[in-house]
Amino acid sequence: LVSAVEKNDMLLVCVVLNCGPMFQESAQLLNECAENYRIYDLTSFYDYQKTIEVFNGAKKYAKIGTKKHFFYPLTDDEVEKLNFVYDYKHFVSAPQKKETEVGTIKTFLGNDLLFSEKIYTIDDIKPRSISQRMKDFFSKW
């Protein structure tokens, strides 16, 4: 028997093979999943610095971020076991184009990798102007 139900913003599908009361078994499994699981946007749990330092840039900092969302069904206990590994540069040199890759975020449930996503610059990173460089030079002189 293949059965499905849409509940709590999830489409739950159940397949039972060679069991006695297949309709009851399927209904029980679907109800258990609907009661115990919720869909989470795992990207909403990200906790990393949203800017990086810019060397020789018109601005001292550049915004960084991700492009995608990742939705995944989890129990409350599993949410507590989520782990995020951030590997990104803490500075870039100007100039850089918009959406320059600066790192990655990996999402783990225990030891299992669920999702990996790239981190990008949000805007173009422009170099300092000649007048800015001259002001900096004379202010240090």
Coordinates of N, CA and C in Angstrom, one line a residue:
L1 N 0.9 -1.2 0.0 CA 0.0 0.0 0.0 C 0.9 1.2 0.0
V2 N 0.6 2.2 -0.9 CA 1.3 3.5 -0.9 C 0.2 4.5 -0.5
S3 N 0.4 5.3 0.5 CA -0.5 6.3 1.0 C 0.2 7.6 1.2
A4 N -0.6 8.7 1.2 CA 0.0 10.0 1.4 C -1.0 10.9 2.1
V5 N -0.5 11.9 2.8 CA -1.3 12.9 3.4 C -0.5 14.2 3.5
E6 N -1.2 15.3 3.3 CA -0.5 16.6 3.5 C -1.0 17.2 4.8
K7 N 0.0 17.4 5.7 CA -0.3 17.9 7.0 C 0.9 18.7 7.5
N8 N 0.6 19.8 8.2 CA 1.6 20.7 8.8 C 2.6 21.1 7.7
D9 N 2.2 21.5 6.6 CA 3.0 22.0 5.5 C 4.0 20.9 5.0
M10 N 3.7 19.6 5.2 CA 4.5 18.5 4.8 C 3.6 17.6 3.9
L11 N 4.2 17.0 2.9 CA 3.6 15.9 2.2 C 4.3 14.6 2.7
L12 N 3.5 13.8 3.4 CA 4.0 12.6 4.0 C 3.6 11.4 3.1
V13 N 4.5 10.6 2.8 CA 4.2 9.4 2.0 C 4.6 8.2 2.8
C14 N 3.8 7.2 2.7 CA 4.1 5.9 3.5 C 3.9 4.7 2.5
V15 N 4.8 3.8 2.6 CA 4.8 2.6 1.8 C 4.9 1.4 2.8
V16 N 3.9 0.5 2.8 CA 4.0 -0.7 3.7 C 3.9 -1.9 2.8
L17 N 4.7 -2.9 3.1 CA 4.7 -4.1 2.3 C 4.5 -5.3 3.2
N18 N 3.6 -6.2 2.7 CA 3.4 -7.5 3.4 C 3.1 -7.4 4.9
C19 N 2.2 -6.5 5.2 CA 1.8 -6.4 6.6 C 0.3 -6.7 6.7
G20 N -0.1 -7.2 7.9 CA -1.5 -7.5 8.1 C -2.4 -6.4 7.9
P21 N -2.6 -5.6 8.9 CA -3.5 -4.5 8.8 C -2.9 -3.2 8.1
M22 N -2.7 -3.3 6.8 CA -1.9 -2.3 6.1 C -2.6 -0.9 6.2
F23 N -3.9 -0.8 6.2 CA -4.5 0.5 6.3 C -4.2 1.2 7.6
Q24 N -4.4 0.4 8.7 CA -4.2 0.9 10.0 C -2.7 1.2 10.3
E25 N -1.8 0.3 9.8 CA -0.4 0.5 9.9 C 0.0 1.8 9.2
S26 N -0.4 2.0 8.0 CA -0.1 3.2 7.3 C -0.6 4.4 8.0
A27 N -1.8 4.4 8.4 CA -2.4 5.6 9.1 C -1.6 5.9 10.4
Q28 N -1.2 4.9 11.1 CA -0.5 5.1 12.3 C 0.9 5.7 12.0
L29 N 1.6 5.2 11.0 CA 2.9 5.8 10.7 C 2.8 7.2 10.2
L30 N 1.8 7.5 9.4 CA 1.6 8.9 8.9 C 1.2 9.8 10.1
N31 N 0.4 9.4 11.0 CA 0.1 10.2 12.2 C 1.3 10.4 13.1
E32 N 2.1 9.4 13.3 CA 3.3 9.6 14.1 C 4.3 10.6 13.5
C33 N 4.4 10.5 12.2 CA 5.3 11.5 11.5 C 4.8 12.9 11.6
A34 N 3.5 13.0 11.4 CA 2.8 14.3 11.4 C 2.9 14.9 12.8
E35 N 2.9 14.1 13.9 CA 2.9 14.6 15.2 C 4.4 14.9 15.7
N36 N 5.3 14.2 15.2 CA 6.7 14.3 15.7 C 7.6 15.1 14.8
Y37 N 7.3 15.4 13.6 CA 8.2 16.1 12.7 C 7.6 17.4 12.2
R38 N 8.5 18.4 12.1 CA 8.1 19.7 11.5 C 9.1 20.1 10.4
I39 N 8.7 20.9 9.5 CA 9.6 21.3 8.5 C 10.3 22.6 9.0
Y40 N 11.7 22.6 8.9 CA 12.5 23.7 9.4 C 13.3 24.3 8.2
D41 N 13.4 25.6 8.1 CA 14.3 26.2 7.2 C 15.7 26.3 7.9
L42 N 16.6 25.4 7.6 CA 17.8 25.2 8.4 C 18.7 26.5 8.2
T43 N 18.5 27.2 7.1 CA 19.3 28.4 6.9 C 18.9 29.5 7.9
S44 N 17.8 29.4 8.6 CA 17.4 30.4 9.6 C 18.2 30.2 10.9
F45 N 18.9 29.1 11.0 CA 19.7 28.8 12.2 C 21.2 29.3 12.0
Y46 N 21.5 29.8 10.8 CA 22.9 30.2 10.6 C 23.3 31.4 11.5
D47 N 24.5 31.3 12.0 CA 25.0 32.3 13.0 C 26.4 32.6 12.7
Y48 N 26.7 33.4 11.7 CA 28.0 33.8 11.3 C 28.0 35.3 11.1
Q49 N 29.2 35.8 11.1 CA 29.3 37.3 10.9 C 28.9 37.6 9.5
K50 N 28.1 38.6 9.3 CA 27.5 38.9 8.0 C 28.3 39.9 7.2
T51 N 29.5 40.3 7.7 CA 30.4 41.2 7.0 C 31.8 40.7 7.1
I52 N 32.6 41.0 6.1 CA 34.0 40.7 6.1 C 34.8 42.0 5.9
E53 N 36.0 42.0 6.4 CA 36.9 43.2 6.2 C 37.4 43.3 4.8
V54 N 37.5 44.5 4.3 CA 38.0 44.8 2.9 C 39.3 45.6 3.0
F55 N 40.3 45.0 2.4 CA 41.6 45.8 2.2 C 41.6 46.6 0.9
N56 N 42.0 47.8 1.1 CA 42.1 48.7 -0.1 C 40.8 49.0 -0.8
G57 N 39.7 48.9 0.0 CA 38.4 49.1 -0.5 C 37.8 50.5 -0.2
A58 N 36.8 50.9 -1.0 CA 36.2 52.2 -0.7 C 35.4 52.1 0.6
K59 N 35.0 50.9 1.0 CA 34.4 50.7 2.3 C 35.3 49.7 3.1
K60 N 35.2 49.8 4.5 CA 36.0 48.9 5.3 C 35.5 47.5 5.4
Y61 N 34.2 47.4 5.2 CA 33.5 46.1 5.3 C 32.6 45.8 4.1
A62 N 32.4 44.5 3.8 CA 31.5 44.1 2.7 C 30.5 43.1 3.3
K63 N 29.3 43.2 2.9 CA 28.3 42.3 3.3 C 28.5 40.9 2.6
I64 N 28.2 39.9 3.4 CA 28.3 38.5 2.8 C 27.0 37.8 3.1
G65 N 26.7 36.8 2.4 CA 25.5 36.0 2.6 C 25.4 34.8 1.7
T66 N 24.3 34.1 1.8 CA 24.0 32.9 1.1 C 22.8 33.1 0.1
K67 N 22.7 32.2 -0.8 CA 21.6 32.4 -1.9 C 20.4 31.5 -1.6
K68 N 20.6 30.3 -1.0 CA 19.6 29.3 -1.0 C 18.9 29.1 0.4
H69 N 17.8 28.5 0.4 CA 17.2 28.0 1.6 C 17.2 26.5 1.6
F70 N 17.2 25.9 2.7 CA 17.1 24.4 2.8 C 16.1 24.0 3.8
F71 N 15.0 23.4 3.4 CA 14.0 22.9 4.3 C 14.1 21.4 4.5
Y72 N 13.9 21.1 5.8 CA 14.2 19.7 6.2 C 13.3 19.3 7.3
P73 N 12.7 18.1 7.3 CA 11.9 17.6 8.4 C 12.7 17.1 9.6
L74 N 12.4 17.6 10.8 CA 13.2 17.3 12.0 C 12.2 17.1 13.2
T75 N 12.6 16.3 14.1 CA 12.0 16.3 15.4 C 12.6 17.4 16.3
D76 N 12.0 17.7 17.4 CA 12.5 18.6 18.4 C 13.9 18.2 18.9
D77 N 14.1 16.9 19.1 CA 15.3 16.4 19.6 C 16.4 16.5 18.5
E78 N 16.1 16.3 17.3 CA 17.0 16.5 16.2 C 17.5 17.9 16.0
V79 N 16.6 18.9 16.2 CA 17.0 20.3 16.1 C 18.1 20.6 17.1
E80 N 18.1 20.0 18.3 CA 19.1 20.2 19.3 C 20.5 19.6 18.8
K81 N 20.4 18.7 17.9 CA 21.7 18.0 17.4 C 22.2 18.6 16.1
L82 N 21.6 19.7 15.7 CA 22.2 20.4 14.5 C 23.5 21.0 14.8
N83 N 24.4 21.0 13.8 CA 25.7 21.6 14.0 C 26.1 22.3 12.7
F84 N 26.6 23.5 12.8 CA 26.9 24.3 11.6 C 28.4 24.5 11.6
V85 N 29.1 24.2 10.5 CA 30.5 24.5 10.4 C 30.7 25.6 9.3
Y86 N 31.3 26.7 9.8 CA 31.5 27.8 8.9 C 33.0 27.9 8.5
D87 N 33.2 28.0 7.2 CA 34.6 28.1 6.7 C 34.6 29.2 5.7
Y88 N 35.0 30.4 6.1 CA 35.0 31.5 5.2 C 36.1 32.5 5.5
K89 N 36.4 33.3 4.5 CA 37.5 34.3 4.6 C 37.0 35.3 5.6
H90 N 37.9 35.9 6.3 CA 37.5 37.0 7.2 C 37.9 38.4 6.6
F91 N 38.5 38.4 5.4 CA 38.8 39.6 4.7 C 39.0 39.3 3.2
V92 N 38.8 40.3 2.4 CA 39.0 40.2 0.9 C 39.7 41.5 0.5
S93 N 40.4 41.5 -0.6 CA 41.0 42.7 -1.2 C 40.2 43.2 -2.3
A94 N 40.0 44.5 -2.3 CA 39.3 45.2 -3.4 C 40.1 45.2 -4.7
P95 N 39.6 45.1 -5.8 CA 38.1 45.0 -6.1 C 37.7 43.6 -6.2
Q96 N 36.4 43.4 -6.0 CA 35.8 42.0 -6.1 C 34.4 42.3 -6.7
K97 N 34.0 41.3 -7.5 CA 32.6 41.4 -8.1 C 31.6 40.9 -7.2
K98 N 30.4 41.3 -7.4 CA 29.2 40.8 -6.6 C 29.2 39.3 -6.8
E99 N 28.8 38.6 -5.7 CA 28.7 37.2 -5.7 C 30.0 36.5 -5.9
T100 N 31.0 37.1 -5.3 CA 32.3 36.4 -5.3 C 32.3 35.4 -4.1
E101 N 32.6 34.1 -4.4 CA 32.6 33.1 -3.3 C 33.7 33.4 -2.3
V102 N 33.3 33.4 -1.0 CA 34.2 33.6 0.1 C 34.2 32.5 1.1
G103 N 33.4 31.5 0.9 CA 33.4 30.4 1.9 C 32.3 29.4 1.7
T104 N 32.1 28.6 2.8 CA 31.0 27.6 2.8 C 30.4 27.5 4.2
I105 N 29.2 27.0 4.2 CA 28.6 26.6 5.5 C 28.1 25.1 5.3
K106 N 28.5 24.3 6.2 CA 28.0 22.9 6.2 C 27.1 22.6 7.4
T107 N 26.0 22.0 7.1 CA 25.0 21.7 8.1 C 25.0 20.2 8.4
F108 N 25.2 19.9 9.7 CA 25.3 18.5 10.1 C 24.1 18.2 11.1
L109 N 23.6 17.0 11.0 CA 22.7 16.4 12.0 C 23.5 15.3 12.6
G110 N 24.1 15.5 13.8 CA 25.0 14.6 14.4 C 26.3 14.6 13.5
N111 N 26.7 13.4 13.0 CA 27.8 13.3 12.1 C 27.5 13.3 10.7
D112 N 26.2 13.4 10.4 CA 25.7 13.3 9.0 C 25.6 14.7 8.3
L113 N 26.2 14.8 7.2 CA 26.1 16.1 6.5 C 24.8 16.1 5.8
L114 N 24.0 17.2 6.1 CA 22.7 17.4 5.5 C 22.7 18.3 4.3
F115 N 23.6 19.4 4.4 CA 23.5 20.4 3.4 C 24.8 21.2 3.4
S116 N 25.3 21.6 2.3 CA 26.4 22.5 2.2 C 26.1 23.6 1.2
E117 N 26.5 24.8 1.6 CA 26.1 26.0 0.8 C 27.3 27.0 0.8
K118 N 27.4 27.7 -0.3 CA 28.5 28.7 -0.5 C 28.0 30.0 0.1
I119 N 29.1 30.8 0.6 CA 28.9 32.1 1.1 C 29.5 33.1 0.0
Y120 N 28.7 34.1 -0.3 CA 29.1 35.1 -1.3 C 29.2 36.5 -0.8
T121 N 29.9 37.4 -1.6 CA 29.7 38.8 -1.3 C 28.4 39.2 -1.9
I122 N 27.8 40.2 -1.2 CA 26.4 40.6 -1.6 C 26.5 41.7 -2.7
D123 N 27.5 42.6 -2.6 CA 27.6 43.7 -3.6 C 29.0 43.7 -4.2
D124 N 29.2 44.5 -5.2 CA 30.5 44.7 -5.7 C 31.4 45.4 -4.7
I125 N 32.6 45.0 -4.6 CA 33.6 45.7 -3.7 C 34.5 46.5 -4.5
K126 N 34.3 47.8 -4.3 CA 35.1 48.8 -5.1 C 36.4 49.2 -4.4
P127 N 37.4 49.5 -5.2 CA 38.7 49.9 -4.6 C 38.6 51.4 -4.1
R128 N 39.5 51.7 -3.3 CA 39.6 53.1 -2.8 C 39.9 54.0 -4.0
S129 N 39.3 55.2 -4.0 CA 39.6 56.1 -5.0 C 41.0 56.7 -4.8
I130 N 41.5 57.4 -5.8 CA 42.9 58.0 -5.7 C 42.9 59.0 -4.6
S131 N 41.8 59.8 -4.6 CA 41.7 60.9 -3.5 C 41.7 60.2 -2.1
Q132 N 41.0 59.1 -1.9 CA 41.0 58.4 -0.6 C 42.4 58.0 -0.3
R133 N 43.1 57.4 -1.3 CA 44.5 56.9 -1.0 C 45.4 58.1 -0.7
M134 N 45.3 59.2 -1.4 CA 46.1 60.3 -1.0 C 45.8 60.9 0.4
K135 N 44.6 60.9 0.8 CA 44.2 61.4 2.1 C 44.8 60.4 3.1
D136 N 44.7 59.1 2.9 CA 45.3 58.1 3.8 C 46.8 58.3 3.9
F137 N 47.4 58.5 2.8 CA 48.9 58.7 2.8 C 49.3 59.9 3.6
F138 N 48.7 61.0 3.4 CA 49.1 62.3 4.1 C 48.7 62.2 5.5
S139 N 47.6 61.5 5.9 CA 47.2 61.5 7.3 C 48.2 60.6 8.1
K140 N 48.9 59.7 7.4 CA 49.9 58.9 8.1 C 51.2 59.5 8.1
W141 N 51.4 60.5 7.3 CA 52.7 61.1 7.1 C 53.0 62.1 8.1

